[in-house]
Amino acid sequence: MNWVLGNTDTISDNLIAHVWLSIPPIVISFLLSVPIGLLVSRLRKRNGVARGTASTIVVVASLLYTIPALPLFLVLPAIIGTSTLDPVNVVIAMTIFGVALMARSAADAIDAVDQDVVGASEALGYSPAQRFFKVELPLAGPVLLAGIRVVSVSTISLVTVGALIGVPNLGFLLTDGLKRGISAEILTGIVLTIVLALVIDLLLVALGRLVMPWTRGTGRTARAVRRRAADDVRANEVSA
């Protein structure tokens, strides 16, 4: 406790740096993964080469997660022309890992949308863009939310590796604590990383409930709401 009270500036600086390194990859990986998931979902509905291409895209995206984080941090500067200590390297690496985790989830989320509802929207004259943004994306929302929650926890954890190349974040408390033999510093780094992951996860859940109000109730209630929404679309189709 004495170490924590005497090093609040160091702790807060590294915590803020950790947040700024974590949030952009989470957001960017989501924005990149949704169109990838949409493409994969569309290709899965076709036969032959298209279906095989969809499987290849998912496999390649998943394999990106097997790249060791530390070597990736060291290779990226040579590829994109940044310095070794540039935080951009960490952001790009975390985005790559985020897409690797999220691409399959996005494809599965869109695949899980009730095709009867999609067909009804087509009959009502929805354009492909309208069908995606007004029907498929909202209905795929809960599965997408589950995927991005996994990405957030993974990202916040992996960012700590950036401390090994000198990029400030909560991982610094771990490496510095090990070097100096200060167990309180190590414990602080671990606890804050876990707390940050929990806070971001709770914020994502709250955001999901805000933009997807039909998921707020119990599982049975939420399913009933979604079922009524689907019935309304079908009813509109009949009346049209």
PDB file of C-alpha atoms in Angstrom:
ATOM      1  CA  MET A   1       0.000   0.000   0.000  1.00  0.00           C
ATOM      2  CA  ASN A   2       2.883   2.381   0.774  1.00  0.00           C
ATOM      3  CA  TRP A   3       4.298   1.831  -2.712  1.00  0.00           C
ATOM      4  CA  VAL A   4       0.922   2.577  -4.320  1.00  0.00           C
ATOM      5  CA  LEU A   5       0.452   5.802  -2.346  1.00  0.00           C
ATOM      6  CA  GLY A   6       3.959   6.935  -3.225  1.00  0.00           C
ATOM      7  CA  ASN A   7       3.648   6.227  -6.957  1.00  0.00           C
ATOM      8  CA  THR A   8       0.160   7.406  -7.884  1.00  0.00           C
ATOM      9  CA  ASP A   9       1.500   9.515 -10.768  1.00  0.00           C
ATOM     10  CA  THR A  10       3.289   6.536 -12.320  1.00  0.00           C
ATOM     11  CA  ILE A  11       0.235   4.331 -11.892  1.00  0.00           C
ATOM     12  CA  SER A  12      -2.197   6.887 -13.356  1.00  0.00           C
ATOM     13  CA  ASP A  13       0.073   7.711 -16.315  1.00  0.00           C
ATOM     14  CA  ASN A  14       0.430   4.057 -17.251  1.00  0.00           C
ATOM     15  CA  LEU A  15      -3.280   3.398 -16.731  1.00  0.00           C
ATOM     16  CA  ILE A  16      -4.233   6.268 -19.054  1.00  0.00           C
ATOM     17  CA  ALA A  17      -1.681   5.094 -21.623  1.00  0.00           C
ATOM     18  CA  HIS A  18      -3.118   1.571 -21.409  1.00  0.00           C
ATOM     19  CA  VAL A  19      -6.636   2.860 -22.065  1.00  0.00           C
ATOM     20  CA  TRP A  20      -5.502   4.859 -25.096  1.00  0.00           C
ATOM     21  CA  LEU A  21      -3.693   1.829 -26.494  1.00  0.00           C
ATOM     22  CA  SER A  22      -6.714  -0.447 -25.947  1.00  0.00           C
ATOM     23  CA  ILE A  23      -9.767   1.505 -27.106  1.00  0.00           C
ATOM     24  CA  PRO A  24      -8.741   2.243 -30.738  1.00  0.00           C
ATOM     25  CA  PRO A  25      -7.958  -1.413 -31.613  1.00  0.00           C
ATOM     26  CA  ILE A  26     -11.255  -2.569 -30.112  1.00  0.00           C
ATOM     27  CA  VAL A  27     -13.232  -0.048 -32.167  1.00  0.00           C
ATOM     28  CA  ILE A  28     -11.221  -0.458 -35.379  1.00  0.00           C
ATOM     29  CA  SER A  29     -11.258  -4.255 -35.261  1.00  0.00           C
ATOM     30  CA  PHE A  30     -15.051  -4.166 -34.908  1.00  0.00           C
ATOM     31  CA  LEU A  31     -15.432  -1.781 -37.849  1.00  0.00           C
ATOM     32  CA  LEU A  32     -13.172  -3.951 -40.009  1.00  0.00           C
ATOM     33  CA  SER A  33     -14.644  -7.276 -38.945  1.00  0.00           C
ATOM     34  CA  VAL A  34     -18.293  -6.485 -39.704  1.00  0.00           C
ATOM     35  CA  PRO A  35     -17.760  -6.036 -43.477  1.00  0.00           C
ATOM     36  CA  ILE A  36     -15.474  -9.079 -43.486  1.00  0.00           C
ATOM     37  CA  GLY A  37     -18.180 -11.054 -41.699  1.00  0.00           C
ATOM     38  CA  LEU A  38     -20.780  -9.808 -44.158  1.00  0.00           C
ATOM     39  CA  LEU A  39     -18.626 -10.904 -47.096  1.00  0.00           C
ATOM     40  CA  VAL A  40     -18.037 -14.330 -45.573  1.00  0.00           C
ATOM     41  CA  SER A  41     -21.737 -14.742 -44.821  1.00  0.00           C
ATOM     42  CA  ARG A  42     -22.686 -13.871 -48.386  1.00  0.00           C
ATOM     43  CA  LEU A  43     -20.073 -16.239 -49.839  1.00  0.00           C
ATOM     44  CA  ARG A  44     -21.238 -19.084 -47.560  1.00  0.00           C
ATOM     45  CA  LYS A  45     -24.668 -18.929 -49.188  1.00  0.00           C
ATOM     46  CA  ARG A  46     -23.163 -19.716 -52.581  1.00  0.00           C
ATOM     47  CA  ASN A  47     -21.667 -22.932 -53.896  1.00  0.00           C
ATOM     48  CA  GLY A  48     -18.294 -24.057 -55.175  1.00  0.00           C
ATOM     49  CA  VAL A  49     -15.431 -21.569 -55.202  1.00  0.00           C
ATOM     50  CA  ALA A  50     -17.357 -18.904 -53.302  1.00  0.00           C
ATOM     51  CA  ARG A  51     -18.000 -21.186 -50.336  1.00  0.00           C
ATOM     52  CA  GLY A  52     -14.367 -22.285 -50.338  1.00  0.00           C
ATOM     53  CA  THR A  53     -13.251 -18.652 -50.412  1.00  0.00           C
ATOM     54  CA  ALA A  54     -15.391 -17.929 -47.362  1.00  0.00           C
ATOM     55  CA  SER A  55     -13.730 -20.754 -45.448  1.00  0.00           C
ATOM     56  CA  THR A  56     -10.284 -19.531 -46.526  1.00  0.00           C
ATOM     57  CA  ILE A  57     -10.993 -15.997 -45.321  1.00  0.00           C
ATOM     58  CA  VAL A  58     -12.079 -17.280 -41.899  1.00  0.00           C
ATOM     59  CA  VAL A  59      -9.057 -19.572 -41.586  1.00  0.00           C
ATOM     60  CA  VAL A  60      -6.584 -16.858 -42.608  1.00  0.00           C
ATOM     61  CA  ALA A  61      -8.162 -14.375 -40.202  1.00  0.00           C
ATOM     62  CA  SER A  62      -8.014 -16.904 -37.357  1.00  0.00           C
ATOM     63  CA  LEU A  63      -4.366 -17.708 -38.087  1.00  0.00           C
ATOM     64  CA  LEU A  64      -3.453 -14.057 -37.545  1.00  0.00           C
ATOM     65  CA  TYR A  65      -4.023 -14.627 -33.831  1.00  0.00           C
ATOM     66  CA  THR A  66      -1.203 -17.178 -33.757  1.00  0.00           C
ATOM     67  CA  ILE A  67       1.394 -14.491 -34.565  1.00  0.00           C
ATOM     68  CA  PRO A  68       3.512 -13.891 -31.430  1.00  0.00           C
ATOM     69  CA  ALA A  69       2.842 -10.382 -30.118  1.00  0.00           C
ATOM     70  CA  LEU A  70       6.420  -9.372 -29.282  1.00  0.00           C
ATOM     71  CA  PRO A  71       7.945 -10.263 -32.689  1.00  0.00           C
ATOM     72  CA  LEU A  72       5.024  -8.482 -34.368  1.00  0.00           C
ATOM     73  CA  PHE A  73       5.794  -5.313 -32.394  1.00  0.00           C
ATOM     74  CA  LEU A  74       9.387  -5.516 -33.621  1.00  0.00           C
ATOM     75  CA  VAL A  75       8.541  -6.272 -37.272  1.00  0.00           C
ATOM     76  CA  LEU A  76       5.869  -3.606 -37.768  1.00  0.00           C
ATOM     77  CA  PRO A  77       8.288  -0.621 -37.643  1.00  0.00           C
ATOM     78  CA  ALA A  78      10.199  -2.050 -40.599  1.00  0.00           C
ATOM     79  CA  ILE A  79       6.950  -2.501 -42.530  1.00  0.00           C
ATOM     80  CA  ILE A  80       5.157   0.774 -41.827  1.00  0.00           C
ATOM     81  CA  GLY A  81       8.176   2.998 -41.178  1.00  0.00           C
ATOM     82  CA  THR A  82       7.514   3.902 -37.549  1.00  0.00           C
ATOM     83  CA  SER A  83       9.979   3.931 -34.670  1.00  0.00           C
ATOM     84  CA  THR A  84      10.190   0.926 -32.357  1.00  0.00           C
ATOM     85  CA  LEU A  85       8.740   2.911 -29.450  1.00  0.00           C
ATOM     86  CA  ASP A  86       5.841   4.347 -31.441  1.00  0.00           C
ATOM     87  CA  PRO A  87       2.514   3.408 -29.778  1.00  0.00           C
ATOM     88  CA  VAL A  88       1.027   3.048 -33.280  1.00  0.00           C
ATOM     89  CA  ASN A  89       2.805  -0.313 -33.526  1.00  0.00           C
ATOM     90  CA  VAL A  90       0.858  -1.599 -30.543  1.00  0.00           C
ATOM     91  CA  VAL A  91      -2.433  -0.243 -31.873  1.00  0.00           C
ATOM     92  CA  ILE A  92      -1.933  -1.897 -35.271  1.00  0.00           C
ATOM     93  CA  ALA A  93      -0.844  -5.197 -33.733  1.00  0.00           C
ATOM     94  CA  MET A  94      -3.833  -5.239 -31.386  1.00  0.00           C
ATOM     95  CA  THR A  95      -6.136  -4.434 -34.297  1.00  0.00           C
ATOM     96  CA  ILE A  96      -4.760  -7.424 -36.213  1.00  0.00           C
ATOM     97  CA  PHE A  97      -5.401  -9.694 -33.245  1.00  0.00           C
ATOM     98  CA  GLY A  98      -8.859  -8.157 -32.773  1.00  0.00           C
ATOM     99  CA  VAL A  99      -9.847  -8.859 -36.376  1.00  0.00           C
ATOM    100  CA  ALA A 100      -8.518 -12.401 -36.002  1.00  0.00           C
ATOM    101  CA  LEU A 101     -10.925 -12.960 -33.108  1.00  0.00           C
ATOM    102  CA  MET A 102     -13.862 -10.958 -34.414  1.00  0.00           C
ATOM    103  CA  ALA A 103     -14.098 -11.940 -38.096  1.00  0.00           C
ATOM    104  CA  ARG A 104     -15.549 -15.402 -37.459  1.00  0.00           C
ATOM    105  CA  SER A 105     -17.933 -14.055 -34.810  1.00  0.00           C
ATOM    106  CA  ALA A 106     -19.188 -11.389 -37.219  1.00  0.00           C
ATOM    107  CA  ALA A 107     -19.812 -13.950 -39.958  1.00  0.00           C
ATOM    108  CA  ASP A 108     -21.602 -16.283 -37.555  1.00  0.00           C
ATOM    109  CA  ALA A 109     -23.678 -13.388 -36.192  1.00  0.00           C
ATOM    110  CA  ILE A 110     -24.943 -12.433 -39.645  1.00  0.00           C
ATOM    111  CA  ASP A 111     -25.523 -16.092 -40.558  1.00  0.00           C
ATOM    112  CA  ALA A 112     -27.703 -16.461 -37.446  1.00  0.00           C
ATOM    113  CA  VAL A 113     -30.187 -13.808 -38.589  1.00  0.00           C
ATOM    114  CA  ASP A 114     -33.609 -15.273 -39.389  1.00  0.00           C
ATOM    115  CA  GLN A 115     -33.698 -15.599 -43.178  1.00  0.00           C
ATOM    116  CA  ASP A 116     -37.505 -15.304 -43.202  1.00  0.00           C
ATOM    117  CA  VAL A 117     -37.143 -11.790 -41.812  1.00  0.00           C
ATOM    118  CA  VAL A 118     -34.439 -10.973 -44.374  1.00  0.00           C
ATOM    119  CA  GLY A 119     -36.677 -12.285 -47.140  1.00  0.00           C
ATOM    120  CA  ALA A 120     -39.585 -10.205 -45.860  1.00  0.00           C
ATOM    121  CA  SER A 121     -37.449  -7.057 -45.954  1.00  0.00           C
ATOM    122  CA  GLU A 122     -36.484  -7.842 -49.548  1.00  0.00           C
ATOM    123  CA  ALA A 123     -40.170  -8.225 -50.446  1.00  0.00           C
ATOM    124  CA  LEU A 124     -40.836  -4.807 -48.903  1.00  0.00           C
ATOM    125  CA  GLY A 125     -38.349  -3.290 -51.320  1.00  0.00           C
ATOM    126  CA  TYR A 126     -35.385  -2.768 -48.996  1.00  0.00           C
ATOM    127  CA  SER A 127     -32.121  -2.133 -50.850  1.00  0.00           C
ATOM    128  CA  PRO A 128     -29.145  -4.336 -49.875  1.00  0.00           C
ATOM    129  CA  ALA A 129     -27.761  -1.507 -47.739  1.00  0.00           C
ATOM    130  CA  GLN A 130     -31.114  -0.900 -46.039  1.00  0.00           C
ATOM    131  CA  ARG A 131     -31.564  -4.615 -45.468  1.00  0.00           C
ATOM    132  CA  PHE A 132     -28.153  -4.855 -43.812  1.00  0.00           C
ATOM    133  CA  PHE A 133     -28.328  -1.763 -41.602  1.00  0.00           C
ATOM    134  CA  LYS A 134     -32.029  -1.949 -40.684  1.00  0.00           C
ATOM    135  CA  VAL A 135     -32.531  -5.708 -40.421  1.00  0.00           C
ATOM    136  CA  GLU A 136     -29.417  -7.876 -40.379  1.00  0.00           C
ATOM    137  CA  LEU A 137     -27.109  -5.689 -38.301  1.00  0.00           C
ATOM    138  CA  PRO A 138     -29.630  -5.033 -35.483  1.00  0.00           C
ATOM    139  CA  LEU A 139     -30.623  -8.713 -35.299  1.00  0.00           C
ATOM    140  CA  ALA A 140     -26.961  -9.791 -35.350  1.00  0.00           C
ATOM    141  CA  GLY A 141     -26.194  -7.283 -32.602  1.00  0.00           C
ATOM    142  CA  PRO A 142     -26.235  -9.612 -29.568  1.00  0.00           C
ATOM    143  CA  VAL A 143     -23.772 -12.050 -31.148  1.00  0.00           C
ATOM    144  CA  LEU A 144     -21.577  -9.178 -32.346  1.00  0.00           C
ATOM    145  CA  LEU A 145     -21.603  -7.771 -28.829  1.00  0.00           C
ATOM    146  CA  ALA A 146     -20.458 -11.112 -27.426  1.00  0.00           C
ATOM    147  CA  GLY A 147     -17.618 -11.151 -29.945  1.00  0.00           C
ATOM    148  CA  ILE A 148     -16.415  -7.623 -29.221  1.00  0.00           C
ATOM    149  CA  ARG A 149     -16.445  -8.352 -25.485  1.00  0.00           C
ATOM    150  CA  VAL A 150     -13.988 -11.182 -26.095  1.00  0.00           C
ATOM    151  CA  VAL A 151     -11.869  -8.861 -28.227  1.00  0.00           C
ATOM    152  CA  SER A 152     -11.813  -6.205 -25.507  1.00  0.00           C
ATOM    153  CA  VAL A 153     -10.594  -8.583 -22.800  1.00  0.00           C
ATOM    154  CA  SER A 154      -7.957 -10.039 -25.122  1.00  0.00           C
ATOM    155  CA  THR A 155      -6.765  -6.597 -26.228  1.00  0.00           C
ATOM    156  CA  ILE A 156      -6.450  -5.180 -22.727  1.00  0.00           C
ATOM    157  CA  SER A 157      -4.447  -8.238 -21.703  1.00  0.00           C
ATOM    158  CA  LEU A 158      -2.128  -8.273 -24.735  1.00  0.00           C
ATOM    159  CA  VAL A 159      -1.364  -4.551 -24.578  1.00  0.00           C
ATOM    160  CA  THR A 160       0.793  -5.254 -21.521  1.00  0.00           C
ATOM    161  CA  VAL A 161       3.308  -6.991 -23.805  1.00  0.00           C
ATOM    162  CA  GLY A 162       4.064  -3.585 -25.306  1.00  0.00           C
ATOM    163  CA  ALA A 163       5.954  -2.697 -22.133  1.00  0.00           C
ATOM    164  CA  LEU A 164       8.683  -5.124 -23.217  1.00  0.00           C
ATOM    165  CA  ILE A 165       9.635  -2.788 -26.073  1.00  0.00           C
ATOM    166  CA  GLY A 166       9.311   0.348 -23.954  1.00  0.00           C
ATOM    167  CA  VAL A 167       5.763   1.502 -24.774  1.00  0.00           C
ATOM    168  CA  PRO A 168       4.161   2.845 -21.552  1.00  0.00           C
ATOM    169  CA  ASN A 169       1.161   0.924 -20.232  1.00  0.00           C
ATOM    170  CA  LEU A 170       0.208  -1.136 -17.188  1.00  0.00           C
ATOM    171  CA  GLY A 171       2.663  -3.784 -18.336  1.00  0.00           C
ATOM    172  CA  PHE A 172       5.414  -1.419 -17.178  1.00  0.00           C
ATOM    173  CA  LEU A 173       4.349  -2.060 -13.596  1.00  0.00           C
ATOM    174  CA  LEU A 174       4.863  -5.773 -14.186  1.00  0.00           C
ATOM    175  CA  THR A 175       8.281  -5.536 -15.862  1.00  0.00           C
ATOM    176  CA  ASP A 176       9.591  -2.833 -13.530  1.00  0.00           C
ATOM    177  CA  GLY A 177       8.277  -4.670 -10.490  1.00  0.00           C
ATOM    178  CA  LEU A 178      10.043  -7.857 -11.582  1.00  0.00           C
ATOM    179  CA  LYS A 179      13.314  -6.027 -12.171  1.00  0.00           C
ATOM    180  CA  ARG A 180      13.233  -4.271  -8.805  1.00  0.00           C
ATOM    181  CA  GLY A 181      11.617  -7.082  -6.835  1.00  0.00           C
ATOM    182  CA  ILE A 182       8.637  -4.957  -5.774  1.00  0.00           C
ATOM    183  CA  SER A 183       5.700  -7.323  -5.374  1.00  0.00           C
ATOM    184  CA  ALA A 184       3.277  -4.462  -4.671  1.00  0.00           C
ATOM    185  CA  GLU A 185       4.057  -2.950  -8.069  1.00  0.00           C
ATOM    186  CA  ILE A 186       3.494  -6.275  -9.828  1.00  0.00           C
ATOM    187  CA  LEU A 187       0.226  -6.848  -7.974  1.00  0.00           C
ATOM    188  CA  THR A 188      -0.941  -3.331  -8.808  1.00  0.00           C
ATOM    189  CA  GLY A 189      -0.310  -3.918 -12.510  1.00  0.00           C
ATOM    190  CA  ILE A 190      -2.199  -7.209 -12.468  1.00  0.00           C
ATOM    191  CA  VAL A 191      -5.166  -5.873 -10.490  1.00  0.00           C
ATOM    192  CA  LEU A 192      -5.523  -2.720 -12.599  1.00  0.00           C
ATOM    193  CA  THR A 193      -5.375  -4.721 -15.823  1.00  0.00           C
ATOM    194  CA  ILE A 194      -8.166  -6.992 -14.581  1.00  0.00           C
ATOM    195  CA  VAL A 195     -10.226  -4.051 -13.297  1.00  0.00           C
ATOM    196  CA  LEU A 196      -9.813  -2.187 -16.586  1.00  0.00           C
ATOM    197  CA  ALA A 197     -10.948  -5.253 -18.532  1.00  0.00           C
ATOM    198  CA  LEU A 198     -14.021  -5.564 -16.292  1.00  0.00           C
ATOM    199  CA  VAL A 199     -14.870  -1.868 -16.613  1.00  0.00           C
ATOM    200  CA  ILE A 200     -14.614  -1.909 -20.410  1.00  0.00           C
ATOM    201  CA  ASP A 201     -16.701  -5.085 -20.503  1.00  0.00           C
ATOM    202  CA  LEU A 202     -19.420  -3.500 -18.363  1.00  0.00           C
ATOM    203  CA  LEU A 203     -19.386  -0.398 -20.565  1.00  0.00           C
ATOM    204  CA  LEU A 204     -19.842  -2.570 -23.656  1.00  0.00           C
ATOM    205  CA  VAL A 205     -22.767  -4.370 -22.016  1.00  0.00           C
ATOM    206  CA  ALA A 206     -24.337  -1.013 -21.086  1.00  0.00           C
ATOM    207  CA  LEU A 207     -23.798   0.285 -24.618  1.00  0.00           C
ATOM    208  CA  GLY A 208     -25.346  -2.878 -26.019  1.00  0.00           C
ATOM    209  CA  ARG A 209     -28.450  -2.432 -23.880  1.00  0.00           C
ATOM    210  CA  LEU A 210     -28.667   1.206 -24.959  1.00  0.00           C
ATOM    211  CA  VAL A 211     -28.509   0.560 -28.706  1.00  0.00           C
ATOM    212  CA  MET A 212     -30.340  -2.789 -28.527  1.00  0.00           C
ATOM    213  CA  PRO A 213     -33.194  -2.184 -26.066  1.00  0.00           C
ATOM    214  CA  TRP A 214     -34.891  -5.429 -27.077  1.00  0.00           C
ATOM    215  CA  THR A 215     -32.136  -7.332 -25.235  1.00  0.00           C
ATOM    216  CA  ARG A 216     -32.781  -5.688 -21.869  1.00  0.00           C
ATOM    217  CA  GLY A 217     -35.372  -8.156 -20.639  1.00  0.00           C
ATOM    218  CA  THR A 218     -35.012 -11.757 -19.634  1.00  0.00           C
ATOM    219  CA  GLY A 219     -34.054 -14.282 -22.260  1.00  0.00           C
ATOM    220  CA  ARG A 220     -37.713 -15.254 -22.750  1.00  0.00           C
ATOM    221  CA  THR A 221     -38.842 -11.625 -22.939  1.00  0.00           C
ATOM    222  CA  ALA A 222     -36.100 -10.669 -25.367  1.00  0.00           C
ATOM    223  CA  ARG A 223     -36.972 -13.597 -27.609  1.00  0.00           C
ATOM    224  CA  ALA A 224     -40.630 -12.589 -27.521  1.00  0.00           C
ATOM    225  CA  VAL A 225     -39.777  -9.029 -28.526  1.00  0.00           C
ATOM    226  CA  ARG A 226     -37.640 -10.235 -31.422  1.00  0.00           C
ATOM    227  CA  ARG A 227     -40.396 -12.630 -32.470  1.00  0.00           C
ATOM    228  CA  ARG A 228     -42.960  -9.838 -32.477  1.00  0.00           C
ATOM    229  CA  ALA A 229     -40.632  -7.661 -34.536  1.00  0.00           C
ATOM    230  CA  ALA A 230     -40.242 -10.446 -37.082  1.00  0.00           C
ATOM    231  CA  ASP A 231     -44.023 -10.926 -37.172  1.00  0.00           C
ATOM    232  CA  ASP A 232     -44.490  -7.206 -37.802  1.00  0.00           C
ATOM    233  CA  VAL A 233     -42.138  -7.324 -40.770  1.00  0.00           C
ATOM    234  CA  ARG A 234     -43.966 -10.316 -42.198  1.00  0.00           C
ATOM    235  CA  ALA A 235     -47.324  -8.605 -41.616  1.00  0.00           C
ATOM    236  CA  ASN A 236     -46.099  -5.549 -43.491  1.00  0.00           C
ATOM    237  CA  GLU A 237     -45.056  -7.801 -46.327  1.00  0.00           C
ATOM    238  CA  VAL A 238     -48.551  -9.300 -46.563  1.00  0.00           C
ATOM    239  CA  SER A 239     -50.285  -5.929 -46.410  1.00  0.00           C
ATOM    240  CA  ALA A 240     -47.918  -4.554 -49.041  1.00  0.00           C
TER     241      ALA A 240
END
